[in-house]
Amino acid sequence: MSDAQQPRRQGPWDPPAEYPEYHPGSARPELNRPVHERYPQIRPTSGYGDPRVRHTGPGPGAGTDQEPERSSKLTARLALAMTAVIGQLWGLTVVIDAWMAGNTGTAWWGSGFLCLSFLVVLGLWLLDPKDR
């Protein structure tokens, strides 16, 4: 018997050969069973019917900005800190290039810039301790 003549074996992952035709109020009684009979793993206490569940979501006002002034202040501080960090990375690149080229004077001035930039970021962090 060749492969074309052999019937194909059906595995558990394959869809059934023929789906039953269903319409509401079907003539086939097995298709009209109640949900708890069709899906016995779903119990009345599963999910929304569970009496232990009191709050189903994050609460009223979720997703809205509760304190816009604080949010804008934190955004501004974050932008300043990111600018300082980018400046530090650029300065580190310049300092390393100068040091490798043998310009130690420029490298020391650049190191001073990096220290000053770090102090600026530290000052921004110390500015408002209640936001940490």
Short mmCIF file of C-alpha atoms in Angstrom, two decimals:
data_model
loop_
_atom_site.label_atom_id
_atom_site.label_comp_id
_atom_site.label_asym_id
_atom_site.label_seq_id
_atom_site.Cartn_x
_atom_site.Cartn_y
_atom_site.Cartn_z
CA MET A 1 0.00 0.00 0.00
CA SER A 2 1.46 3.39 -0.92
CA ASP A 3 1.30 6.56 1.16
CA ALA A 4 -1.50 7.92 -0.99
CA GLN A 5 -3.68 4.88 -0.35
CA GLN A 6 -3.20 4.67 3.42
CA PRO A 7 -5.77 6.49 5.55
CA ARG A 8 -4.26 9.32 7.53
CA ARG A 9 -4.04 8.74 11.28
CA GLN A 10 -5.59 11.49 13.32
CA GLY A 11 -3.62 12.80 16.30
CA PRO A 12 -4.99 14.56 19.38
CA TRP A 13 -3.90 17.94 18.00
CA ASP A 14 -5.76 17.55 14.71
CA PRO A 15 -9.25 19.01 14.39
CA PRO A 16 -12.07 16.48 14.16
CA ALA A 17 -12.86 15.25 10.69
CA GLU A 18 -16.32 16.76 10.75
CA TYR A 19 -17.66 19.44 13.07
CA PRO A 20 -21.29 19.02 14.12
CA GLU A 21 -23.55 21.63 12.68
CA TYR A 22 -24.85 23.78 15.51
CA HIS A 23 -27.60 26.31 15.64
CA PRO A 24 -29.46 27.59 18.69
CA GLY A 25 -32.07 25.06 19.71
CA SER A 26 -30.32 22.29 17.81
CA ALA A 27 -32.08 18.97 17.22
CA ARG A 28 -29.04 17.19 18.66
CA PRO A 29 -29.47 17.17 22.47
CA GLU A 30 -25.72 16.93 23.23
CA LEU A 31 -25.25 20.36 21.66
CA ASN A 32 -27.95 21.96 23.84
CA ARG A 33 -26.52 21.04 27.25
CA PRO A 34 -26.18 23.80 29.85
CA VAL A 35 -22.80 25.45 30.27
CA HIS A 36 -22.05 23.73 33.60
CA GLU A 37 -22.50 20.35 31.94
CA ARG A 38 -20.41 21.22 28.90
CA TYR A 39 -17.63 22.76 30.99
CA PRO A 40 -17.57 21.12 34.43
CA GLN A 41 -14.35 22.87 35.39
CA ILE A 42 -16.22 26.20 35.51
CA ARG A 43 -17.89 26.52 38.89
CA PRO A 44 -20.26 29.19 40.17
CA THR A 45 -17.47 30.55 42.35
CA SER A 46 -15.02 30.87 39.45
CA GLY A 47 -14.22 34.50 38.69
CA TYR A 48 -16.91 37.12 39.08
CA GLY A 49 -19.21 34.96 41.21
CA ASP A 50 -16.61 34.39 43.92
CA PRO A 51 -17.81 36.12 47.12
CA ARG A 52 -14.19 36.72 48.16
CA VAL A 53 -13.73 39.11 45.23
CA ARG A 54 -14.75 42.56 46.41
CA HIS A 55 -12.90 44.86 44.01
CA THR A 56 -12.48 43.77 40.43
CA GLY A 57 -10.39 46.63 39.11
CA PRO A 58 -7.89 49.30 39.98
CA GLY A 59 -10.57 51.64 41.29
CA PRO A 60 -12.19 54.91 40.33
CA GLY A 61 -10.02 57.42 38.51
CA ALA A 62 -7.52 54.83 37.32
CA GLY A 63 -5.56 55.94 34.31
CA THR A 64 -6.08 59.64 34.95
CA ASP A 65 -3.43 61.95 36.27
CA GLN A 66 -4.15 62.54 39.96
CA GLU A 67 -1.43 65.16 40.54
CA PRO A 68 -0.53 66.94 37.29
CA GLU A 69 1.81 69.43 39.03
CA ARG A 70 3.88 66.63 40.55
CA SER A 71 3.91 64.77 37.26
CA SER A 72 5.17 67.79 35.33
CA LYS A 73 7.82 68.47 37.99
CA LEU A 74 9.07 64.89 37.84
CA THR A 75 9.10 64.96 34.03
CA ALA A 76 11.16 68.15 34.02
CA ARG A 77 13.62 66.71 36.53
CA LEU A 78 13.88 63.53 34.49
CA ALA A 79 14.60 65.53 31.32
CA LEU A 80 17.33 67.51 33.12
CA ALA A 81 18.89 64.35 34.55
CA MET A 82 18.83 62.62 31.15
CA THR A 83 20.49 65.66 29.57
CA ALA A 84 23.19 65.58 32.23
CA VAL A 85 23.77 61.85 31.73
CA ILE A 86 24.07 62.30 27.96
CA GLY A 87 26.53 65.13 28.62
CA GLN A 88 28.50 62.84 30.93
CA LEU A 89 28.71 60.14 28.27
CA TRP A 90 29.84 62.67 25.67
CA GLY A 91 32.39 64.10 28.12
CA LEU A 92 33.71 60.64 28.94
CA THR A 93 34.24 60.00 25.23
CA VAL A 94 36.13 63.30 24.84
CA VAL A 95 38.24 62.64 27.97
CA ILE A 96 39.21 59.13 26.82
CA ASP A 97 40.08 60.39 23.32
CA ALA A 98 42.21 63.20 24.79
CA TRP A 99 43.94 60.84 27.23
CA MET A 100 44.72 58.31 24.50
CA ALA A 101 46.09 61.10 22.26
CA GLY A 102 48.40 62.20 25.07
CA ASN A 103 46.63 65.49 25.89
CA THR A 104 46.63 65.01 29.66
CA GLY A 105 45.73 68.65 30.36
CA THR A 106 42.53 68.37 28.32
CA ALA A 107 41.78 65.03 29.94
CA TRP A 108 42.03 66.56 33.43
CA TRP A 109 39.75 69.46 32.46
CA GLY A 110 37.29 66.92 31.05
CA SER A 111 37.45 64.91 34.26
CA GLY A 112 36.57 68.07 36.17
CA PHE A 113 33.58 68.58 33.84
CA LEU A 114 32.44 65.02 34.55
CA CYS A 115 32.68 65.58 38.32
CA LEU A 116 30.74 68.86 38.03
CA SER A 117 28.08 67.13 35.94
CA PHE A 118 27.77 64.38 38.56
CA LEU A 119 27.31 67.03 41.28
CA VAL A 120 24.54 68.67 39.21
CA VAL A 121 22.69 65.35 38.95
CA LEU A 122 23.21 64.73 42.66
CA GLY A 123 21.82 68.20 43.40
CA LEU A 124 18.74 67.45 41.30
CA TRP A 125 18.28 64.25 43.24
CA LEU A 126 18.61 66.01 46.60
CA LEU A 127 16.29 68.84 45.54
CA ASP A 128 13.05 67.22 46.69
CA PRO A 129 13.46 64.18 48.96
CA LYS A 130 9.74 63.46 49.32
CA ASP A 131 9.50 62.36 45.67
CA ARG A 132 11.77 59.37 46.15
#
